[in-house]
mmCIF file of C-alpha atoms and ligand atoms in Angstrom:
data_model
loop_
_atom_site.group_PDB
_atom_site.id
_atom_site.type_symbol
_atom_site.label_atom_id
_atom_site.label_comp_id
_atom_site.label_asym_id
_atom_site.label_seq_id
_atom_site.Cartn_x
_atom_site.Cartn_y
_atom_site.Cartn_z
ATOM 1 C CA UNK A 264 0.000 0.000 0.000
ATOM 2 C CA UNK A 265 1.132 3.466 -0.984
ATOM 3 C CA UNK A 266 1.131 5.693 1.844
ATOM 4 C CA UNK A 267 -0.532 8.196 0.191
ATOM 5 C CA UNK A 268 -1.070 11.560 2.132
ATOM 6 C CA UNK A 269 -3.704 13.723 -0.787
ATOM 7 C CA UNK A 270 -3.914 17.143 -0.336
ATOM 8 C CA UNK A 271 -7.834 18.078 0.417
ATOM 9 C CA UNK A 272 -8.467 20.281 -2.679
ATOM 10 C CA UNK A 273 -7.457 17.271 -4.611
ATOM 11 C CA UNK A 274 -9.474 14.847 -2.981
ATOM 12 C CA UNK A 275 -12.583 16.603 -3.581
ATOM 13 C CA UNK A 276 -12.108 18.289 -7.267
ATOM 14 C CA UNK A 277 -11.500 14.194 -8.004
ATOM 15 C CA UNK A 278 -14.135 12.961 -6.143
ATOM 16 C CA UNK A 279 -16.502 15.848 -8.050
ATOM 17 C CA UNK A 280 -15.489 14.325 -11.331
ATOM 18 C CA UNK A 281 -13.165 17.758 -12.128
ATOM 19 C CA UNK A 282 -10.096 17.883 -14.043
ATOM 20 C CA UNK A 283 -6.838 17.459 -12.085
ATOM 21 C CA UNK A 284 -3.369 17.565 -13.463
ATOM 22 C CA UNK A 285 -0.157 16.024 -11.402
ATOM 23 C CA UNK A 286 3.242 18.015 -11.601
ATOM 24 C CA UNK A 287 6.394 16.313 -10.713
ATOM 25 C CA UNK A 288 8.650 17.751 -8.345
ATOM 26 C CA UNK A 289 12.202 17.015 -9.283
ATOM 27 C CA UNK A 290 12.346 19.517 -11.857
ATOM 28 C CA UNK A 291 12.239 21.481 -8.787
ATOM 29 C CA UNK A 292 14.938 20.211 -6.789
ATOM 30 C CA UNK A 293 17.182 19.137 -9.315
ATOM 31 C CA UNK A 294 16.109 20.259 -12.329
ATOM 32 C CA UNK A 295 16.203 24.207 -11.193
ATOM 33 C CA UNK A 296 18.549 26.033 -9.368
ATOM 34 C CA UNK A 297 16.684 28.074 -6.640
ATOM 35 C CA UNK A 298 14.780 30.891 -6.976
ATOM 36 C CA UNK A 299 13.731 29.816 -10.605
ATOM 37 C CA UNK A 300 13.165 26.278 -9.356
ATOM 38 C CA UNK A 301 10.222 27.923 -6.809
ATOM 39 C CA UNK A 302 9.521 30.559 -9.312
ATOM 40 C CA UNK A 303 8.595 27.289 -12.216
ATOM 41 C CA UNK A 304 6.810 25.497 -9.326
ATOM 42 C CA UNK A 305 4.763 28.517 -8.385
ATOM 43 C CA UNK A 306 3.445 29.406 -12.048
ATOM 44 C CA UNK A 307 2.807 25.932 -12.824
ATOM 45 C CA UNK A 308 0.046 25.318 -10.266
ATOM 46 C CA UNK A 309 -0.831 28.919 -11.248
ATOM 47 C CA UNK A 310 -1.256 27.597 -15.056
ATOM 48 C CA UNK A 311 -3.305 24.537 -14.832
ATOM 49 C CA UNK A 312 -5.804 26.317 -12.196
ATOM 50 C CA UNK A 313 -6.074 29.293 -15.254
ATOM 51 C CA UNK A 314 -6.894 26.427 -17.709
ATOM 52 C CA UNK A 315 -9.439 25.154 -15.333
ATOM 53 C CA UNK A 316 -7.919 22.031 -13.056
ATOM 54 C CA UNK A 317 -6.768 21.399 -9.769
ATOM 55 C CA UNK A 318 -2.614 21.032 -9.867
ATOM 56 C CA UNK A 319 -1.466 18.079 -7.582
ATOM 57 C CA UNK A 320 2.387 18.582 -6.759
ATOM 58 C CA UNK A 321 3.943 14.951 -6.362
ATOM 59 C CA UNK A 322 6.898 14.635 -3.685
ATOM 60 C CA UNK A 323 7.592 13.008 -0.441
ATOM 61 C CA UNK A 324 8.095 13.780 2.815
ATOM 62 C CA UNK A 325 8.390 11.836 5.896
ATOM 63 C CA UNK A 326 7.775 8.574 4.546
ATOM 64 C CA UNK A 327 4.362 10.248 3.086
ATOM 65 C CA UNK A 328 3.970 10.242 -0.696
ATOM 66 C CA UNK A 329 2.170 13.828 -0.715
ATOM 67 C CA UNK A 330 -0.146 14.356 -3.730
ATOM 68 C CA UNK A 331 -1.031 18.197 -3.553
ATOM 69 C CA UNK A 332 1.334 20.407 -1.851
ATOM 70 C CA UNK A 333 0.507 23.247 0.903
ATOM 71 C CA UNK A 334 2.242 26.427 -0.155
ATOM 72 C CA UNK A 335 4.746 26.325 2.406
ATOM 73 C CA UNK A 336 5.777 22.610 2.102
ATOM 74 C CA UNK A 337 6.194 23.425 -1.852
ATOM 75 C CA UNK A 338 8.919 26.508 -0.500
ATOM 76 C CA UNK A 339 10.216 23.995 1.882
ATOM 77 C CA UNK A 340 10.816 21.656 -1.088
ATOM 78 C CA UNK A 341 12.365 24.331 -3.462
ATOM 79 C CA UNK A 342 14.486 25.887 -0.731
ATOM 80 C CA UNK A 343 15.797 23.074 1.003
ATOM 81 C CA UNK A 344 19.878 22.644 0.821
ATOM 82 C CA UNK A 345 21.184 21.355 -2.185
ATOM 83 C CA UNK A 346 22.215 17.523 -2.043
ATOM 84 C CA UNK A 347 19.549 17.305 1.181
ATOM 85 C CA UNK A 348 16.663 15.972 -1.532
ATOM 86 C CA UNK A 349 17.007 12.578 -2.983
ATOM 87 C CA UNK A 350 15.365 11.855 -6.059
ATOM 88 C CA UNK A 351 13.062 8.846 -6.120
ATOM 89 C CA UNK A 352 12.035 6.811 -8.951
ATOM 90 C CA UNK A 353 10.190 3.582 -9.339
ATOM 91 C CA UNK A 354 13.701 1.320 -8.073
ATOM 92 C CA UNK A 355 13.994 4.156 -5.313
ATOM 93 C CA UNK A 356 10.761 5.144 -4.140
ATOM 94 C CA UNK A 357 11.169 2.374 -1.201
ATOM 95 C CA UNK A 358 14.417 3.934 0.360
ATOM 96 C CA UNK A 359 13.243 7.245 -0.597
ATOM 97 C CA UNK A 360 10.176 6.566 1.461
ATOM 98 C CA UNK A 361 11.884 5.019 4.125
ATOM 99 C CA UNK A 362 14.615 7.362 4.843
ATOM 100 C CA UNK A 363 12.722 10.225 6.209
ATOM 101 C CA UNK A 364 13.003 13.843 4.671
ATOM 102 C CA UNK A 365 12.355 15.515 1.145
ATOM 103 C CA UNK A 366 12.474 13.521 -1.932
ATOM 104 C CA UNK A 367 11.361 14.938 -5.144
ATOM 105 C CA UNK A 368 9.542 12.332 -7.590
ATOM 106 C CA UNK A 369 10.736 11.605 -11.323
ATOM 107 C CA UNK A 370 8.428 10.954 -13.626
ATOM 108 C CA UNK A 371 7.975 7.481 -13.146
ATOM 109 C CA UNK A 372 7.165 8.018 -8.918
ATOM 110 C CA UNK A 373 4.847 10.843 -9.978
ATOM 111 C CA UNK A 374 2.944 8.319 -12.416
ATOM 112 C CA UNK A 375 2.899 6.046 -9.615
ATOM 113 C CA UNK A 376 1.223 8.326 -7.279
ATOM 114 C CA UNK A 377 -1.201 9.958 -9.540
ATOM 115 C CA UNK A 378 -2.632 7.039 -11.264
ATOM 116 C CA UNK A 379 -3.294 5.490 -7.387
ATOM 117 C CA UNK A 380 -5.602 8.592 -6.830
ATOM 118 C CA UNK A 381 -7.009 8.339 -10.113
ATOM 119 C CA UNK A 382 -5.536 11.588 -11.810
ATOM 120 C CA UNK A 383 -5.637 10.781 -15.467
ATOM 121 C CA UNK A 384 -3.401 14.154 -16.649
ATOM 122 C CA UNK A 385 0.437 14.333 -15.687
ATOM 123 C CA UNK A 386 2.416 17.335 -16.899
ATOM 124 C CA UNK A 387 6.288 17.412 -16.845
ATOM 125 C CA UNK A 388 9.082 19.379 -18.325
ATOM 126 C CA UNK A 389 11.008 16.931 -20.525
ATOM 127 C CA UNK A 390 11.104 12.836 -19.936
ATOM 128 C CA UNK A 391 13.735 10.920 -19.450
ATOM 129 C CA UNK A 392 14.844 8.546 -22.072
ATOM 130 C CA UNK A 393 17.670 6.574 -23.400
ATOM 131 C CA UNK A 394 21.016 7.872 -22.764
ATOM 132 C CA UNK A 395 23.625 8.409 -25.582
ATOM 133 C CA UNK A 396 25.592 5.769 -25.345
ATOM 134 C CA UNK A 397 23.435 3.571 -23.508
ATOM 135 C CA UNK A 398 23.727 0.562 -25.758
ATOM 136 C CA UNK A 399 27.954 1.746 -26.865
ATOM 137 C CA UNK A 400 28.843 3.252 -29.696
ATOM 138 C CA UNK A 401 30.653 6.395 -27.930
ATOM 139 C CA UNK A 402 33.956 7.258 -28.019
ATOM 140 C CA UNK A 403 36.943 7.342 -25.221
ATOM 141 C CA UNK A 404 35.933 6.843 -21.450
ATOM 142 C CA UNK A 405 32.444 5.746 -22.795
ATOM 143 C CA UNK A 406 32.443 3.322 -25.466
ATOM 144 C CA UNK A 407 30.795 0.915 -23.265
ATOM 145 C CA UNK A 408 27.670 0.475 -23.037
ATOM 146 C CA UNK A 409 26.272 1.943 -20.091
ATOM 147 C CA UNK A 410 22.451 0.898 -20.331
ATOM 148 C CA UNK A 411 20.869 4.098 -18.731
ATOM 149 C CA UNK A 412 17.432 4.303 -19.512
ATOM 150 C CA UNK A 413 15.552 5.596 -17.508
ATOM 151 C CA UNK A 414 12.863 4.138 -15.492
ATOM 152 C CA UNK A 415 10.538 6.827 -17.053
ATOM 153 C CA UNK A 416 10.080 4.858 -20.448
ATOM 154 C CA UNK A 417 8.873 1.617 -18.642
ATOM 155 C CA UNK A 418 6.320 3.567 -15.941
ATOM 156 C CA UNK A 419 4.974 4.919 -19.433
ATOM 157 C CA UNK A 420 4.410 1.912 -20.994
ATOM 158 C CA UNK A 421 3.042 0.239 -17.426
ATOM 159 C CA UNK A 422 0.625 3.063 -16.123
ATOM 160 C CA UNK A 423 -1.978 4.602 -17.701
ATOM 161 C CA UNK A 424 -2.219 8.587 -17.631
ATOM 162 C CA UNK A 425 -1.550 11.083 -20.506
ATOM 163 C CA UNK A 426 1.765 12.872 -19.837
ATOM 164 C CA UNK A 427 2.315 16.278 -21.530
ATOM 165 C CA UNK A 428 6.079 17.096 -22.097
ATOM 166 C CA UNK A 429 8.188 18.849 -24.503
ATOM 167 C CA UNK A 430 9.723 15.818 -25.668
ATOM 168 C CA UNK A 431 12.184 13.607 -24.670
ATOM 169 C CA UNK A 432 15.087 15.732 -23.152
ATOM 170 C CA UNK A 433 17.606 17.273 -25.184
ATOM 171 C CA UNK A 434 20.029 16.127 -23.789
ATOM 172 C CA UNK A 435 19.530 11.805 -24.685
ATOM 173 C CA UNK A 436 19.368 9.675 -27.513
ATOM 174 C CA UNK A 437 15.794 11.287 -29.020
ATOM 175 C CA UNK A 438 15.215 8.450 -31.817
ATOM 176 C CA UNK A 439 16.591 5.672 -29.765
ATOM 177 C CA UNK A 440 13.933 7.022 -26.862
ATOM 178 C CA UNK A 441 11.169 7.077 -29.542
ATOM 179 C CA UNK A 442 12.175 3.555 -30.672
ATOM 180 C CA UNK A 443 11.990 2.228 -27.174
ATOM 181 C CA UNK A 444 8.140 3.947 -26.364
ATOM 182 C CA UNK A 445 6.969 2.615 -29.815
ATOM 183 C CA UNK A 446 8.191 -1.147 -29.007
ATOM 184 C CA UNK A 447 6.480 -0.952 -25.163
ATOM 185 C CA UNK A 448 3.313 0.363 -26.854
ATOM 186 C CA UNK A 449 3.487 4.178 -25.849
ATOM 187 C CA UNK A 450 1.808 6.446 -28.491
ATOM 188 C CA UNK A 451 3.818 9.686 -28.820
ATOM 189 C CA UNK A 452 1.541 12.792 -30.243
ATOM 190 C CA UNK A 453 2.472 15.507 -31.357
ATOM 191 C CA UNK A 454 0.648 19.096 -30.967
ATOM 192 C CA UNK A 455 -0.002 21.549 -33.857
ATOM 193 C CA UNK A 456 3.593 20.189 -35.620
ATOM 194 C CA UNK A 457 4.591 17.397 -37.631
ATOM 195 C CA UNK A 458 7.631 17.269 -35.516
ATOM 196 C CA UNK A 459 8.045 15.613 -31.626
ATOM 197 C CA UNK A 460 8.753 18.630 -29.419
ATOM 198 C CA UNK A 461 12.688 19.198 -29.331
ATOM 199 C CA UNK A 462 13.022 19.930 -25.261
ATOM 200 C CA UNK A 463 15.051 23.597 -25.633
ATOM 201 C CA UNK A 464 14.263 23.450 -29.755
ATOM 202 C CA UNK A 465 10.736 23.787 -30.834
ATOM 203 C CA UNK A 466 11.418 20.429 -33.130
ATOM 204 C CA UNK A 467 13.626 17.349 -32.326
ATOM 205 C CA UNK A 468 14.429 17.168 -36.350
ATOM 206 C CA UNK A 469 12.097 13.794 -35.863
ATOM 207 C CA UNK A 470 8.754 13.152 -37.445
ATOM 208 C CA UNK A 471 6.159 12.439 -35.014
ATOM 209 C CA UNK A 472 4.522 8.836 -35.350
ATOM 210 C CA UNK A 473 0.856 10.763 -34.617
ATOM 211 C CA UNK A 474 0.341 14.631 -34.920
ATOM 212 C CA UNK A 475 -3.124 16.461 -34.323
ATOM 213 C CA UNK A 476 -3.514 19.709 -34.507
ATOM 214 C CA UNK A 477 -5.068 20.686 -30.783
ATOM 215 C CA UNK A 478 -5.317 20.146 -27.838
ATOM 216 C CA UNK A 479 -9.086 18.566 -28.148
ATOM 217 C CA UNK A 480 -8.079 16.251 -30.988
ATOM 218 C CA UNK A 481 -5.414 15.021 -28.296
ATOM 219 C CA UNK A 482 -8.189 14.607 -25.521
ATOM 220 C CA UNK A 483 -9.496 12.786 -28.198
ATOM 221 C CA UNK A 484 -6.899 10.554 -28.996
ATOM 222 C CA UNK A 485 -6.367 10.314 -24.933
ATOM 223 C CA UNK A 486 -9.556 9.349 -24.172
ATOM 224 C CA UNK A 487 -9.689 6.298 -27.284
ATOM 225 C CA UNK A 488 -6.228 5.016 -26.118
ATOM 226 C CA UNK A 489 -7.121 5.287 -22.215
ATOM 227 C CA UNK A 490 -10.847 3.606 -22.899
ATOM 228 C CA UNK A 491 -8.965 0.582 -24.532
ATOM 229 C CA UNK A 492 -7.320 -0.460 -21.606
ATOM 230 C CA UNK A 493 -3.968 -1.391 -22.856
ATOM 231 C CA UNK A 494 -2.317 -0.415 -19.895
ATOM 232 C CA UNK A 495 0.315 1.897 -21.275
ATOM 233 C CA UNK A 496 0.554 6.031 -21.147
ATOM 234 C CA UNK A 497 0.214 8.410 -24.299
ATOM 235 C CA UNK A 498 3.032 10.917 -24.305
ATOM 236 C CA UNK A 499 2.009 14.494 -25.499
ATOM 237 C CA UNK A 500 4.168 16.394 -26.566
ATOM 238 C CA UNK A 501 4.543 20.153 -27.049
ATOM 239 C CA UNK A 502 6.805 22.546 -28.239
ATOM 240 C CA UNK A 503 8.281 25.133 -25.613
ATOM 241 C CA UNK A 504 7.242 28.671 -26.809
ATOM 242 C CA UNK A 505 8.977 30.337 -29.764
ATOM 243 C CA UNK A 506 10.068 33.289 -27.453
ATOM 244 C CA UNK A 507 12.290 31.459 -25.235
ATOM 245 C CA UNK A 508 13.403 28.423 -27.711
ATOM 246 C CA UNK A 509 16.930 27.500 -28.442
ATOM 247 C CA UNK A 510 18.006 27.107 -31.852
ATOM 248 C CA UNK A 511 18.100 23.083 -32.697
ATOM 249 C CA UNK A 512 22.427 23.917 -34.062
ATOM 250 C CA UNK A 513 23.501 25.960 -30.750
ATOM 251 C CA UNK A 514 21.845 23.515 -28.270
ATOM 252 C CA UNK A 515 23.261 20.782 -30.051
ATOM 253 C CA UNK A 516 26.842 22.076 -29.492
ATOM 254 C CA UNK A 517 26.099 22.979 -25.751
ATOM 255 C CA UNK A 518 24.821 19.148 -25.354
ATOM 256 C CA UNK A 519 27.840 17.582 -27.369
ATOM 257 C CA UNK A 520 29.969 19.599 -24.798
ATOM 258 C CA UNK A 521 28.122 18.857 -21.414
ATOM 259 C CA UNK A 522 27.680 14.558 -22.573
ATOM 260 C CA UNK A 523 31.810 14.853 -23.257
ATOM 261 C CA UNK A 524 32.648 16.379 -19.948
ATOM 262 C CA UNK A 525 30.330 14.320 -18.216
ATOM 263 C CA UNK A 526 32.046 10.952 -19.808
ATOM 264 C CA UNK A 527 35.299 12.426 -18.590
ATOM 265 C CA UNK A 528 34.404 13.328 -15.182
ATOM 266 C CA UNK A 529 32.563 9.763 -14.867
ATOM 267 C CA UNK A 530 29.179 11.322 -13.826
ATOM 268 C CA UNK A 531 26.796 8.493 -14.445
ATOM 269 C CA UNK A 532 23.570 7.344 -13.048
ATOM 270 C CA UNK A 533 20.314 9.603 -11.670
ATOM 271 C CA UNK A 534 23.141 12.226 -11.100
ATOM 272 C CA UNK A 535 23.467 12.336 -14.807
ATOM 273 C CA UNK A 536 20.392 14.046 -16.090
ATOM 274 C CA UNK A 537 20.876 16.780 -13.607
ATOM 275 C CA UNK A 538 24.221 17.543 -14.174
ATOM 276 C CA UNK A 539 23.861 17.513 -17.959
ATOM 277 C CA UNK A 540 21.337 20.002 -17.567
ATOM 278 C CA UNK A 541 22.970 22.618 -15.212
ATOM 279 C CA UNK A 542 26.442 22.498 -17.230
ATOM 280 C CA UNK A 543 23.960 22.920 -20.301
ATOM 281 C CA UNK A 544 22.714 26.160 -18.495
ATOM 282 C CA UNK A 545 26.293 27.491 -18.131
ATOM 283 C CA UNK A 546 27.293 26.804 -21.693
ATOM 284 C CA UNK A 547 24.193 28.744 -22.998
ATOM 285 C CA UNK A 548 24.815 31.435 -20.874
ATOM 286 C CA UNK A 549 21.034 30.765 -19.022
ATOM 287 C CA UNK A 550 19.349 30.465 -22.917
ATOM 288 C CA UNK A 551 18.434 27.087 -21.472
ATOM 289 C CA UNK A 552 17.862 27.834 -18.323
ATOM 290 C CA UNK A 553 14.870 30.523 -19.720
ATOM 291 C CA UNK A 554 13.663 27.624 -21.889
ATOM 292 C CA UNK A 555 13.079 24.674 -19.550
ATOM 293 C CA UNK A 556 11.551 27.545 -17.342
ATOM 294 C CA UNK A 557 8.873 27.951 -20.597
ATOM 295 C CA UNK A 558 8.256 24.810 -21.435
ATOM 296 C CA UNK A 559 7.699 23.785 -17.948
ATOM 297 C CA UNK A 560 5.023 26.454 -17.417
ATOM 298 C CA UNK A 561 3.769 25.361 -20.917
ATOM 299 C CA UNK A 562 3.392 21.935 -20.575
ATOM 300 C CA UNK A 563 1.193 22.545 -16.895
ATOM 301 C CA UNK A 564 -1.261 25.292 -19.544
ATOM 302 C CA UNK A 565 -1.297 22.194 -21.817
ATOM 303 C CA UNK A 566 -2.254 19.481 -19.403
ATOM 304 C CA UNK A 567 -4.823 21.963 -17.371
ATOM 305 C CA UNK A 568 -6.509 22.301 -20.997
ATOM 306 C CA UNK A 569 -6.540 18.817 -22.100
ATOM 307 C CA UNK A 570 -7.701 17.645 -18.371
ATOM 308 C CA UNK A 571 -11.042 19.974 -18.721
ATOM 309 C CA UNK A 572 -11.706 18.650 -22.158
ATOM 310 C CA UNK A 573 -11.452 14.844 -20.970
ATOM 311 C CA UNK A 574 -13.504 15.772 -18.043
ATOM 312 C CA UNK A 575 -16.438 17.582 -20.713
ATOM 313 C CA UNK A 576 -15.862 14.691 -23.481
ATOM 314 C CA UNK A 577 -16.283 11.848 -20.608
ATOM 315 C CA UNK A 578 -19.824 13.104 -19.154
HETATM 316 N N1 LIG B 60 11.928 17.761 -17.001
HETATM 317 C C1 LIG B 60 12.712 18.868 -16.799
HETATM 318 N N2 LIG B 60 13.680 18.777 -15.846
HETATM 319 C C2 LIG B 60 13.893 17.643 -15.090
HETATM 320 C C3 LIG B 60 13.055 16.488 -15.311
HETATM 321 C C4 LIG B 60 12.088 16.616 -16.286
HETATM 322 O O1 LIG B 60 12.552 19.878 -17.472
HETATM 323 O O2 LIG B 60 14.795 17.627 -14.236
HETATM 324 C C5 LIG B 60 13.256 15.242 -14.465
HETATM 325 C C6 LIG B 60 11.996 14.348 -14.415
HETATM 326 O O3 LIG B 60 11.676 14.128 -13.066
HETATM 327 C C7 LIG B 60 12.426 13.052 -15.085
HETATM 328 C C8 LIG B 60 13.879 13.012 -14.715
HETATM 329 O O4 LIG B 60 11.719 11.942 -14.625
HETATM 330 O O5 LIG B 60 14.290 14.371 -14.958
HETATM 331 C C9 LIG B 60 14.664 11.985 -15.524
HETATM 332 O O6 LIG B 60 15.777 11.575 -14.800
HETATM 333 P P1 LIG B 60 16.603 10.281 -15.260
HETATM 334 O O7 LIG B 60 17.128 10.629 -16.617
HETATM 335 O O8 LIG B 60 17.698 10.108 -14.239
HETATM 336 O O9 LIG B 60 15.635 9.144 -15.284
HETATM 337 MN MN1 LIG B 61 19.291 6.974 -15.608
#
């Protein structure tokens, strides 16, 4: 049994049947440096209640898996000492749970949350994917395969929500990752472009196996897939706004750089992702930094929409 602790407002906009949207939390603490960290937190919730839902902040304290976070605990979260949060994912959630404090749940521990409360809308930044270089193929320090993928791809394919993103992070192996959610029966569609969201880019450069061209055509496609009872997620994905996007060429150079350092200084493991993204955010100078603040913000909008028009198509 999950020892779930759900915030009040949550309880009863799900018990009423209304749209609720889960946001993950360690974008926040890891993700984020602090104050934009609270700042991305903050407008999030602030997002999905303008498109009409409840927001349900996933994280854990005290052996509690909170679902809906009071103001304060949600500062307490974003403000606590760096290196005092662990992140917890499906293989962690156990010792995460049982070792007292803050952790902030990936993806997958969000999923696992919100789906036992019966939120059908999850909204995230970027997922997490295959790793370049997780099956070989890289040069020096690296060449061997390391096999990090993360636990993200299999909660999609085991736990059925819709999860709006801006694509598999920038920073991975983007067709490998698609590869992988088309084998464990995830559908990936796209928003209004042929192209799967590109994280910091507008585009990955990758055709999207579905595109529809709004928000209620996904509900659409949401509610068909989710009615079938397959078991597995649909990933959404949407591009971050064209004010704060990165050009596909300069991000590309930044990531090249930040994967190369990281094989050198042997950073490996869930440290990984969150170092490749804060020595991404030095290399660009912040560009980054402004467009994983966007996207984030963006993705919450999306979700908040797309949860109201589920709720209207379903009664
Ligand atoms: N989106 C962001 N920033 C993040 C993440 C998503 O914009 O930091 C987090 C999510 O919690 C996701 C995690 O589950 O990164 C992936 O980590 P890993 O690659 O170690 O599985
Ligand atoms: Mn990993």
């Amino acid at each position: 049994m999950l020892p779930l602790q759900v915030a009040t407002e949550v309880v009863d906009a799900l018990a009423a049947g209304q749209p609720v949207v889960a946001l993950e939390s360690t974008l926040i603490s890891h993700g984020l440096a602090h104050p934009a960290n609270l700042e991305v937190a903050r407008a999030s919730e602030a997002a999905v209640r303008t498109a009409g839902a409840v927001p349900a902040t996933v994280a854990i304290h005290d052996g509690r898996l909170l679902v809906g976070l009071a103001t304060d605990d949600l500062e307490a979260l974003a403000t606590a000492p760096t290196g005092s949060v662990r992140k917890a994912a499906r293989p962690t959630l156990a010792a995460a749970l049982a070792a007292g404090g803050w952790s902030a749940t990936t993806v997958s521990a969000t999923m696992i949350a919100a789906h036992a409360v019966g939120i059908r809308v999850f909204a995230t930044g970027g997922i997490g994917g295959v790793h370049r270089g997780a099956f070989g193929g890289r040069s020096g320090a690296t060449s061997r395969a390391t096999l990090d993928v993360s636990s993200d791809l299999e909660e999609l394919a085991r736990t059925p929500m819709a999860v709006v993103c801006a694509g598999p992070k920038a920073i991975l192996d983007v067709p490998a990752t698609l590869e992988y959610l088309e084998t464990r029966g995830v559908p990936v569609v796209a928003v209004g472009q042929e192209q799967v969201a590109g994280f910091y880019a507008r585009s990955s450069g990758i055709r999207a196996p579905l595109t529809v061209p709004d928000v209620a055509a996904a509900a659409r496609m949401v509610a068909m897939h989710l009615g079938l009872g397959l078991g597995s997620s649909v990933l959404v994905t949407v591009p971050v706004p064209a004010g704060e996007a990165l050009a596909r060429e300069e991000m590309e150079a930044a990531v090249e750089r930040a994967i190369e350092e990281a094989g050198r200084d042997g950073i490996a493991g869930p440290a990984l992702t969150p170092w490749l993204l804060a020595r991404v955010a030095v290399l660009t100078e912040g560009a980054s930094v402004r467009a994983n603040i966007a996207l984030i913000v963006n993705d919450a909008r999306v979700a908040g929409e797309l949860a109201r028009t589920l709720v209207l198509t379903r009664s």
